Amino acid sequence: MKYDFGLVGLGVMGRNFILNVAENGFSVIGLSSKRESIDTLESDGKDFTVKGTEDAKEFIESLSSPRKIMLLVPAGDPVDSVIDSFIPFLSPGDIIIDGGNSHYDDTERRYNKLKKLNFHFLGTGVSGGSKGARLGPSIMPGGDKEAYELIRPIFEKASAKVSGDPCVSFLGKTSAGHYVKMIHNGIEYAMMQLISEVYHVLRYGMDKSNDEIHQIFSTWNEGTLNSYLIEITGDIFSAKDGESDTYLIDMILDKAKQKGTGKWTSQSAMDFGVAVPTIDSSVSMRIISSFKDVRGLGEEIYPKSNPVVGEVSVGDLEKALIYGFTICYAQGLSQLKVTSLEKGYSLDYREICKIWRGGCIIRASLLEEFMNAFSRNSKLENLIFDKEISNMIKENESIARKVSVYCINNKIPSIALNSTISYLDAITHTNLPMNLIQAQRDCFGEHTFERIDKPGTYHNEYWQG
Ligand code: 6PG
């Protein structure tokens, strides 16, 4: 018996994805070093054509040609170890798919290494968590188009669908898939941070109960903000703690961890010269959150404001979120635009918005509007410049500022919202005070400056008389 698809790494993501593929009518084989993972796979997949093995050679020999092998193992060294262990048994034309959150530089290195050996490598972002893996994730492949065409029937069946369209599309060469997934995660960080800031206002500014917050998010999910993150946020506020007589949210320590994809987004944005301050500040807030003791010391020296100054309504917060969400997608997409040119990915932004509409963590109804914006102009400089999108931003802008001022006056940290507003202000200001920075640089370091009245670079010897 030869199997259509092989998967390495039978953790919950891997098991769920391979079962999803099997349920869609493909024969599958999973490889794991853990006997119990294999037993679980075979029992969960008893109604489909599913096999598990601990033997790498048997795994590879059981796959039909060209072999389609997907890795869902932790990013980093484990990916290289698995690939290296497979190389002696592979045949030219075989396809290795890395479905983890690998760094795009690693993906490029692996792609080039395997290409030299006549194997295909598809660096593929998979979003949707363990549930998405089972029910239909958003899949973001990059690498060789011809290899993608071979795995396409499997990915199209296994992916989420929106209005019948599969949430998978070939995105571009080499590391394009993993780059797009990284940006997805950067946007995810920004949306989560904006939501948390609004939660802070609801809880500590407006004194809303968890039940009320649950209701507010559930209602928002019926409107423009309709999205996976708003939906699960609503659910979170109704969950009770199994160990105490309270809500689970109130028992969770306020230190947010991170695996690194948000940080990579910011690092890469700096490297490629793109401004994504909402994403940057979301990463910074995760870092600040980790210093709980320091924050405690700080609060003794700079106590919180009391009583609350000013007022915002629930409707104001909804508008501020619509504004913030739109601009953080715009930042992520603008980063893709710059990188696409630098790396020659030739990304299609409409297509990216399309496959983000379902299955992934940042799926949201707003993506439909963004798709339309790129249909109107595929070369849009920045999403915020589209007519319809700019109207939506303008409609919510003054309220976003009002919420930001309220947060500042009440010492409610709103770094993501504030930086989103300042980003828009900066990127829509023809004249910025950066002439002064040029003058300072020239003054202390003879770094030269350009003039507004004639071309060339100039240096002034006499700044200090
Ligand atoms: C997804 C998610 C996922 C990510 C986790 C945790 O698209 O399914 O983005 O890939 O790993 O959400 O990320 P952090 O640990 O960095 O918060």
Coordinates of C-alpha atoms and ligand atoms in Angstrom, one line a residue:
M1 CA 0.0 0.0 0.0
K2 CA 1.3 3.4 -1.0
Y3 CA 0.1 6.5 0.9
D4 CA -0.8 9.9 -0.7
F5 CA 0.5 12.0 2.2
G6 CA 3.0 11.7 5.0
L7 CA 3.2 13.8 8.1
V8 CA 6.0 14.0 10.7
G9 CA 5.2 15.2 14.2
L10 CA 2.0 13.8 15.7
G11 CA 1.5 16.4 18.4
V12 CA -2.0 17.8 18.6
M13 CA -1.5 20.1 15.5
G14 CA 0.1 17.3 13.5
R15 CA -2.5 14.7 14.5
N16 CA -5.4 17.0 13.7
F17 CA -4.0 18.0 10.3
I18 CA -3.3 14.5 9.2
L19 CA -6.8 13.4 10.3
N20 CA -8.3 16.4 8.4
V21 CA -6.4 15.2 5.2
A22 CA -7.5 11.6 5.8
E23 CA -11.1 12.7 6.3
N24 CA -11.0 14.4 2.9
G25 CA -10.4 11.1 1.2
F26 CA -6.5 10.8 1.1
S27 CA -4.6 7.9 2.4
V28 CA -2.1 9.1 5.0
I29 CA 0.8 7.9 7.1
G30 CA 2.2 9.6 10.2
L31 CA 5.7 9.3 11.7
S32 CA 6.4 9.8 15.4
S33 CA 9.0 8.5 17.8
K34 CA 6.3 8.2 20.5
R35 CA 4.3 4.9 20.4
E36 CA 1.3 6.4 22.2
S37 CA 1.0 9.2 19.6
I38 CA 0.9 6.6 16.9
D39 CA -1.8 4.6 18.8
T40 CA -3.9 7.8 19.3
L41 CA -3.6 8.6 15.6
E42 CA -4.7 5.1 14.5
S43 CA -7.6 5.0 16.9
D44 CA -8.8 8.5 16.1
G45 CA -8.4 7.7 12.4
K46 CA -10.0 4.3 12.4
D47 CA -12.7 5.3 10.0
F48 CA -10.2 6.6 7.4
T49 CA -7.1 5.2 5.7
V50 CA -4.6 6.1 8.3
K51 CA -1.4 4.5 9.5
G52 CA 1.3 5.4 12.0
T53 CA 4.9 4.3 12.3
E54 CA 8.0 4.9 14.4
D55 CA 10.3 3.8 11.5
A56 CA 11.5 6.7 9.2
K57 CA 12.6 4.3 6.4
E58 CA 9.2 2.5 6.4
F59 CA 7.5 5.9 6.4
I60 CA 9.4 7.1 3.4
E61 CA 9.1 3.9 1.5
S62 CA 5.3 3.8 2.1
L63 CA 4.7 7.0 0.3
S64 CA 3.6 7.3 -3.4
S65 CA 5.9 9.2 -5.8
P66 CA 6.6 12.0 -5.8
R67 CA 6.5 11.9 -2.0
K68 CA 4.6 14.6 -0.2
I69 CA 5.9 14.9 3.3
M70 CA 4.8 17.6 5.7
L71 CA 6.6 18.5 8.9
L72 CA 4.7 19.8 11.9
V73 CA 7.6 19.8 14.3
P74 CA 8.8 22.7 16.5
A75 CA 10.6 25.4 14.5
G76 CA 14.4 25.5 14.6
D77 CA 16.8 22.6 14.9
P78 CA 14.1 19.9 14.8
V79 CA 13.2 20.9 11.2
D80 CA 16.8 20.5 10.1
S81 CA 17.2 17.2 11.9
V82 CA 14.2 15.6 10.3
I83 CA 15.2 16.9 6.9
D84 CA 18.7 15.6 7.2
S85 CA 17.6 12.2 8.4
F86 CA 15.3 11.9 5.3
I87 CA 17.7 13.0 2.6
P88 CA 19.4 9.6 2.1
F89 CA 16.0 8.0 1.4
L90 CA 14.4 10.6 -0.8
S91 CA 14.1 10.5 -4.6
P92 CA 14.4 13.5 -7.0
G93 CA 11.2 15.5 -7.2
D94 CA 10.0 14.6 -3.7
I95 CA 8.4 17.4 -1.8
I96 CA 9.1 18.4 1.8
I97 CA 6.6 20.8 3.3
D98 CA 7.5 22.7 6.5
G99 CA 4.2 23.6 8.1
G100 CA 5.7 25.2 11.3
N101 CA 6.4 28.8 12.2
S102 CA 9.9 28.8 10.8
H103 CA 11.9 31.9 10.3
Y104 CA 12.0 33.0 6.6
D105 CA 15.8 33.0 6.6
D106 CA 15.8 29.3 7.7
T107 CA 13.2 28.6 5.0
E108 CA 15.4 30.2 2.4
R109 CA 18.4 28.2 3.5
R110 CA 16.5 24.9 3.5
Y111 CA 14.9 25.6 0.2
N112 CA 18.3 26.3 -1.4
K113 CA 19.9 23.2 0.2
L114 CA 17.1 20.9 -1.0
K115 CA 16.9 22.4 -4.4
K116 CA 20.6 21.6 -5.0
L117 CA 19.7 18.0 -4.2
N118 CA 16.7 18.1 -6.7
F119 CA 14.1 18.0 -3.9
H120 CA 11.3 20.5 -3.5
F121 CA 10.8 22.5 -0.3
L122 CA 7.5 24.3 0.4
G123 CA 7.8 26.7 3.4
T124 CA 4.2 26.8 4.4
G125 CA 2.4 28.8 7.1
V126 CA -0.5 27.0 8.7
S127 CA -2.8 29.1 10.9
G128 CA -5.8 28.2 13.0
G129 CA -4.4 26.4 16.0
S130 CA -5.2 22.8 16.8
K131 CA -8.9 23.2 16.0
G132 CA -8.2 24.9 12.7
A133 CA -5.8 22.1 11.8
R134 CA -8.6 19.6 12.2
L135 CA -11.5 21.6 10.8
G136 CA -9.8 23.6 8.1
P137 CA -6.9 26.0 8.6
S138 CA -5.7 28.9 6.4
I139 CA -2.6 27.6 4.5
M140 CA 0.1 29.8 3.2
P141 CA 2.6 27.9 0.9
G142 CA 5.7 29.3 -0.8
G143 CA 8.5 27.7 -2.8
D144 CA 8.2 26.1 -6.2
K145 CA 4.9 26.5 -8.0
E146 CA 5.3 23.1 -9.7
A147 CA 5.6 21.4 -6.3
Y148 CA 2.6 23.3 -5.0
E149 CA 0.5 22.1 -7.9
L150 CA 1.2 18.5 -6.8
I151 CA 0.1 19.1 -3.2
R152 CA -2.7 21.6 -4.2
P153 CA -5.6 19.0 -4.3
I154 CA -4.8 17.9 -0.7
F155 CA -4.3 21.5 0.6
E156 CA -7.5 22.8 -1.1
K157 CA -9.6 20.0 0.4
A158 CA -8.0 20.3 3.9
S159 CA -8.2 24.1 4.1
A160 CA -11.0 26.3 5.4
K161 CA -13.5 27.5 2.9
V162 CA -15.2 30.9 2.6
S163 CA -18.1 31.1 0.2
G164 CA -16.7 27.9 -1.3
D165 CA -13.2 29.3 -1.9
P166 CA -10.4 27.4 -0.3
C167 CA -8.2 29.4 2.1
V168 CA -5.0 28.4 0.5
S169 CA -3.1 29.8 -2.4
F170 CA 0.5 29.6 -3.7
L171 CA 2.0 32.9 -2.5
G172 CA 5.4 33.1 -4.1
K173 CA 8.9 31.8 -4.3
T174 CA 11.3 30.5 -1.6
S175 CA 10.2 31.9 1.8
A176 CA 7.1 33.8 0.7
G177 CA 4.7 31.5 2.6
H178 CA 6.6 31.7 5.9
Y179 CA 7.0 35.5 5.4
V180 CA 3.3 36.0 4.9
K181 CA 2.6 33.7 8.0
M182 CA 5.0 35.8 10.1
I183 CA 3.2 39.0 9.1
H184 CA -0.1 37.2 9.9
N185 CA 1.3 36.7 13.4
G186 CA 2.5 40.3 13.7
I187 CA -1.1 41.4 12.9
E188 CA -2.4 38.9 15.4
Y189 CA -0.2 40.4 18.1
A190 CA -1.4 43.9 17.3
M191 CA -5.1 42.9 17.2
M192 CA -4.8 41.1 20.5
Q193 CA -3.0 44.0 22.1
L194 CA -5.7 46.5 20.9
I195 CA -8.4 44.2 22.3
S196 CA -6.6 43.9 25.6
E197 CA -6.3 47.7 25.9
V198 CA -10.1 48.0 25.3
Y199 CA -10.6 45.3 28.0
H200 CA -8.5 47.4 30.3
V201 CA -10.8 50.4 29.8
L202 CA -14.0 48.2 30.2
R203 CA -12.8 46.6 33.3
Y204 CA -10.8 49.3 35.2
G205 CA -12.1 52.5 33.6
M206 CA -15.8 51.6 33.2
D207 CA -16.1 49.0 35.9
K208 CA -17.8 46.5 33.7
S209 CA -18.3 42.9 35.0
N210 CA -17.1 39.9 33.2
D211 CA -20.7 39.0 32.2
E212 CA -21.1 42.5 30.8
I213 CA -17.8 42.3 28.9
H214 CA -18.8 38.9 27.5
Q215 CA -22.0 40.5 26.3
I216 CA -20.2 43.5 24.8
F217 CA -17.8 41.4 22.8
S218 CA -20.5 39.0 21.6
T219 CA -22.5 42.0 20.4
W220 CA -19.5 43.5 18.6
N221 CA -19.0 40.2 16.9
E222 CA -22.3 40.7 15.2
G223 CA -21.1 43.9 13.6
T224 CA -18.1 45.4 11.7
L225 CA -15.7 43.8 14.2
N226 CA -16.9 40.3 13.4
S227 CA -13.8 38.2 13.7
Y228 CA -12.3 35.1 15.3
L229 CA -10.4 37.1 18.0
I230 CA -13.5 39.1 19.0
E231 CA -15.5 35.9 19.1
I232 CA -13.1 34.0 21.4
T233 CA -12.6 37.1 23.6
G234 CA -16.4 37.1 24.2
D235 CA -16.3 33.4 25.1
I236 CA -13.3 33.9 27.4
F237 CA -15.2 36.3 29.6
S238 CA -17.9 33.7 30.3
A239 CA -15.6 30.9 31.2
K240 CA -15.6 29.9 34.9
D241 CA -12.6 28.6 36.8
G242 CA -12.8 24.9 37.6
E243 CA -10.8 25.4 40.8
S244 CA -12.4 28.4 42.4
D245 CA -15.7 30.1 42.5
T246 CA -14.8 32.8 40.0
Y247 CA -14.1 33.6 36.4
L248 CA -11.0 32.0 34.9
I249 CA -9.9 35.3 33.3
D250 CA -9.4 36.8 36.9
M251 CA -7.2 33.8 37.9
I252 CA -4.7 34.2 35.0
L253 CA -1.4 35.9 35.7
D254 CA -1.0 39.1 33.6
K255 CA 2.3 38.1 31.9
A256 CA 1.9 37.3 28.2
K257 CA 4.4 34.9 26.7
Q258 CA 5.6 34.9 23.1
K259 CA 7.2 32.3 20.8
G260 CA 8.8 35.0 18.7
T261 CA 6.9 35.5 15.4
G262 CA 5.7 39.0 16.5
K263 CA 9.2 40.0 17.4
W264 CA 10.5 38.6 14.0
T265 CA 7.9 40.8 12.3
S266 CA 9.2 43.9 14.0
Q267 CA 12.9 43.0 13.5
S268 CA 12.3 42.3 9.8
A269 CA 10.3 45.6 9.4
M270 CA 13.3 47.5 10.8
D271 CA 15.7 45.5 8.5
F272 CA 13.6 46.3 5.4
G273 CA 12.8 49.9 6.5
V274 CA 9.1 49.6 7.1
A275 CA 7.2 51.3 9.9
V276 CA 4.8 48.9 11.8
P277 CA 4.5 50.7 15.2
T278 CA 1.3 49.0 16.3
I279 CA 3.0 45.6 15.9
D280 CA 6.2 46.9 17.5
S281 CA 4.3 48.3 20.5
S282 CA 2.4 45.0 20.9
V283 CA 5.7 43.1 21.2
S284 CA 6.9 45.8 23.7
M285 CA 3.8 45.3 25.8
R286 CA 4.4 41.5 26.0
I287 CA 7.9 42.4 27.2
I288 CA 6.7 44.9 29.8
S289 CA 4.1 42.4 31.0
S290 CA 6.8 39.9 31.9
F291 CA 8.3 42.3 34.5
K292 CA 5.5 42.1 37.0
D293 CA 7.7 42.9 40.0
V294 CA 9.2 45.9 38.4
R295 CA 5.6 47.1 37.5
G296 CA 4.7 46.7 41.1
L297 CA 7.6 48.8 42.3
G298 CA 6.7 51.4 39.6
E299 CA 3.1 51.6 40.8
E300 CA 4.2 52.5 44.3
I301 CA 6.1 55.5 42.9
Y302 CA 3.6 56.5 40.2
P303 CA 0.2 55.5 41.6
K304 CA -2.8 55.0 39.3
S305 CA -5.2 57.9 38.8
N306 CA -8.2 57.9 40.9
P307 CA -11.1 58.8 40.4
V308 CA -11.6 58.2 36.6
V309 CA -11.4 61.4 34.6
G310 CA -13.7 61.8 31.5
E311 CA -15.9 59.3 29.9
V312 CA -16.0 57.0 26.9
S313 CA -18.9 54.7 25.8
V314 CA -18.9 51.1 24.7
G315 CA -19.8 52.4 21.2
D316 CA -16.6 54.5 21.3
L317 CA -14.5 51.5 22.1
E318 CA -16.0 49.6 19.2
K319 CA -15.1 52.4 16.9
A320 CA -11.6 52.7 18.3
L321 CA -11.1 48.9 17.6
I322 CA -12.4 49.2 14.0
Y323 CA -9.9 52.0 13.5
G324 CA -7.1 50.1 15.1
F325 CA -7.8 46.8 13.4
T326 CA -7.9 48.4 10.0
I327 CA -4.6 50.2 10.5
C328 CA -2.7 47.3 11.9
Y329 CA -3.7 45.2 8.9
A330 CA -2.5 48.1 6.7
Q331 CA 0.8 48.1 8.5
G332 CA 1.3 44.4 8.0
L333 CA 0.3 44.5 4.4
S334 CA 2.6 47.5 3.8
Q335 CA 5.5 45.4 5.2
L336 CA 4.6 42.7 2.7
K337 CA 4.6 45.2 -0.1
V338 CA 8.1 46.3 0.7
T339 CA 9.5 42.8 1.3
S340 CA 7.8 41.4 -1.8
L341 CA 9.8 43.9 -3.9
E342 CA 13.1 43.3 -2.0
K343 CA 12.8 39.5 -2.1
G344 CA 11.0 39.2 -5.5
Y345 CA 8.1 37.3 -4.0
S346 CA 5.6 39.0 -6.3
L347 CA 2.9 38.8 -3.7
D348 CA -0.8 39.3 -4.5
Y349 CA -2.3 41.2 -1.6
R350 CA -5.9 40.5 -2.7
E351 CA -5.2 36.8 -2.6
I352 CA -3.6 37.1 0.8
C353 CA -6.6 38.9 2.2
K354 CA -8.8 36.2 0.6
I355 CA -7.0 33.3 2.2
W356 CA -7.0 35.1 5.6
R357 CA -10.8 35.3 5.5
G358 CA -11.2 31.8 6.9
G359 CA -9.4 29.3 9.2
C360 CA -6.7 31.6 10.5
I361 CA -6.4 33.5 13.8
I362 CA -6.8 37.0 12.2
R363 CA -9.9 36.0 10.1
A364 CA -12.3 38.9 10.1
S365 CA -15.2 40.3 8.1
L366 CA -13.1 43.4 7.5
L367 CA -10.8 41.3 5.2
E368 CA -13.7 41.3 2.6
E369 CA -13.4 45.1 2.5
F370 CA -9.6 44.9 2.1
M371 CA -9.9 42.4 -0.7
N372 CA -12.2 44.8 -2.5
A373 CA -9.7 47.6 -2.0
F374 CA -7.0 45.5 -3.7
S375 CA -9.5 44.6 -6.5
R376 CA -9.9 48.3 -7.1
N377 CA -6.2 48.8 -7.2
S378 CA -3.8 45.9 -6.9
K379 CA -0.8 48.3 -6.6
L380 CA -2.3 50.2 -3.7
E381 CA 0.6 52.0 -1.9
N382 CA -1.0 51.4 1.5
L383 CA -4.5 50.1 2.4
I384 CA -5.2 53.3 4.3
F385 CA -5.1 55.2 1.0
D386 CA -8.0 53.3 -0.6
K387 CA -11.1 55.6 -0.9
E388 CA -13.5 53.3 1.0
I389 CA -11.0 52.2 3.6
S390 CA -10.0 55.8 4.2
N391 CA -13.7 56.8 4.7
M392 CA -14.0 54.1 7.3
I393 CA -10.9 55.2 9.1
K394 CA -12.0 58.9 9.0
E395 CA -15.5 57.9 10.4
N396 CA -13.8 56.4 13.5
E397 CA -10.8 58.6 13.8
S398 CA -12.1 61.3 16.2
I399 CA -13.5 58.6 18.5
A400 CA -10.2 56.7 18.5
R401 CA -8.5 59.9 19.6
K402 CA -11.1 60.4 22.3
V403 CA -10.5 56.9 23.6
S404 CA -6.7 57.4 23.5
V405 CA -7.0 60.7 25.4
Y406 CA -9.2 59.0 28.0
C407 CA -6.6 56.3 28.4
I408 CA -3.8 58.8 28.8
N409 CA -5.7 60.9 31.3
N410 CA -6.5 57.8 33.3
K411 CA -3.0 56.2 33.1
I412 CA -4.5 53.2 31.2
P413 CA -1.6 51.9 29.1
S414 CA -2.8 52.2 25.4
I415 CA 0.5 51.9 23.6
A416 CA -1.0 50.1 20.6
L417 CA -3.9 52.5 20.1
N418 CA -1.7 55.6 20.7
S419 CA 1.0 54.4 18.3
T420 CA -1.7 53.5 15.7
I421 CA -3.0 57.1 15.8
S422 CA 0.5 58.5 15.6
Y423 CA 1.3 56.2 12.7
L424 CA -1.6 57.5 10.7
D425 CA -0.7 61.1 11.7
A426 CA 2.9 60.7 10.6
I427 CA 2.2 58.9 7.4
T428 CA -0.3 61.5 6.3
H429 CA 1.8 64.5 7.2
T430 CA 3.7 66.0 4.2
N431 CA 5.9 68.0 6.5
L432 CA 7.6 66.4 9.5
P433 CA 10.1 68.0 11.9
M434 CA 12.8 65.7 10.6
N435 CA 14.7 68.6 9.0
L436 CA 15.8 69.3 12.6
I437 CA 17.1 65.8 13.0
Q438 CA 19.1 66.2 9.8
A439 CA 20.5 69.5 11.1
Q440 CA 21.4 67.9 14.4
R441 CA 23.2 65.0 12.6
D442 CA 25.1 67.4 10.4
C443 CA 26.0 69.6 13.5
F444 CA 27.4 66.8 15.6
G445 CA 28.6 64.3 13.0
E446 CA 29.0 66.1 9.6
H447 CA 26.4 63.7 8.2
T448 CA 25.2 66.2 5.6
F449 CA 21.7 67.2 4.7
E450 CA 19.6 67.8 1.6
R451 CA 18.0 71.2 0.8
I452 CA 14.4 71.9 -0.3
D453 CA 15.5 74.4 -3.0
K454 CA 18.1 72.5 -4.9
P455 CA 19.4 68.9 -5.3
G456 CA 22.6 67.6 -3.7
T457 CA 24.0 67.0 -0.2
Y458 CA 25.3 69.8 1.9
H459 CA 27.3 70.3 5.1
N460 CA 27.3 73.5 7.2
E461 CA 30.5 74.3 9.0
Y462 CA 29.1 77.0 11.2
W463 CA 26.2 75.5 13.2
Q464 CA 27.7 76.7 16.4
G465 CA 29.0 80.1 15.2
Ligands
6PG1 C1 -1.7 30.6 14.3 C2 -1.0 31.2 15.5 C3 0.1 30.3 15.9 C4 1.0 31.0 17.0 C5 0.4 31.0 18.3 C6 1.3 31.5 19.5 O1 -1.7 31.3 13.3 O2 -2.3 29.5 14.4 O3 -0.4 32.4 15.0 O4 0.9 30.1 14.8 O5 2.1 30.2 17.2 O6 -0.7 31.8 18.2 O7 2.1 32.6 19.2 P1 2.9 33.4 20.3 O8 3.4 32.4 21.3 O9 4.0 34.1 19.6 O10 1.9 34.3 20.9

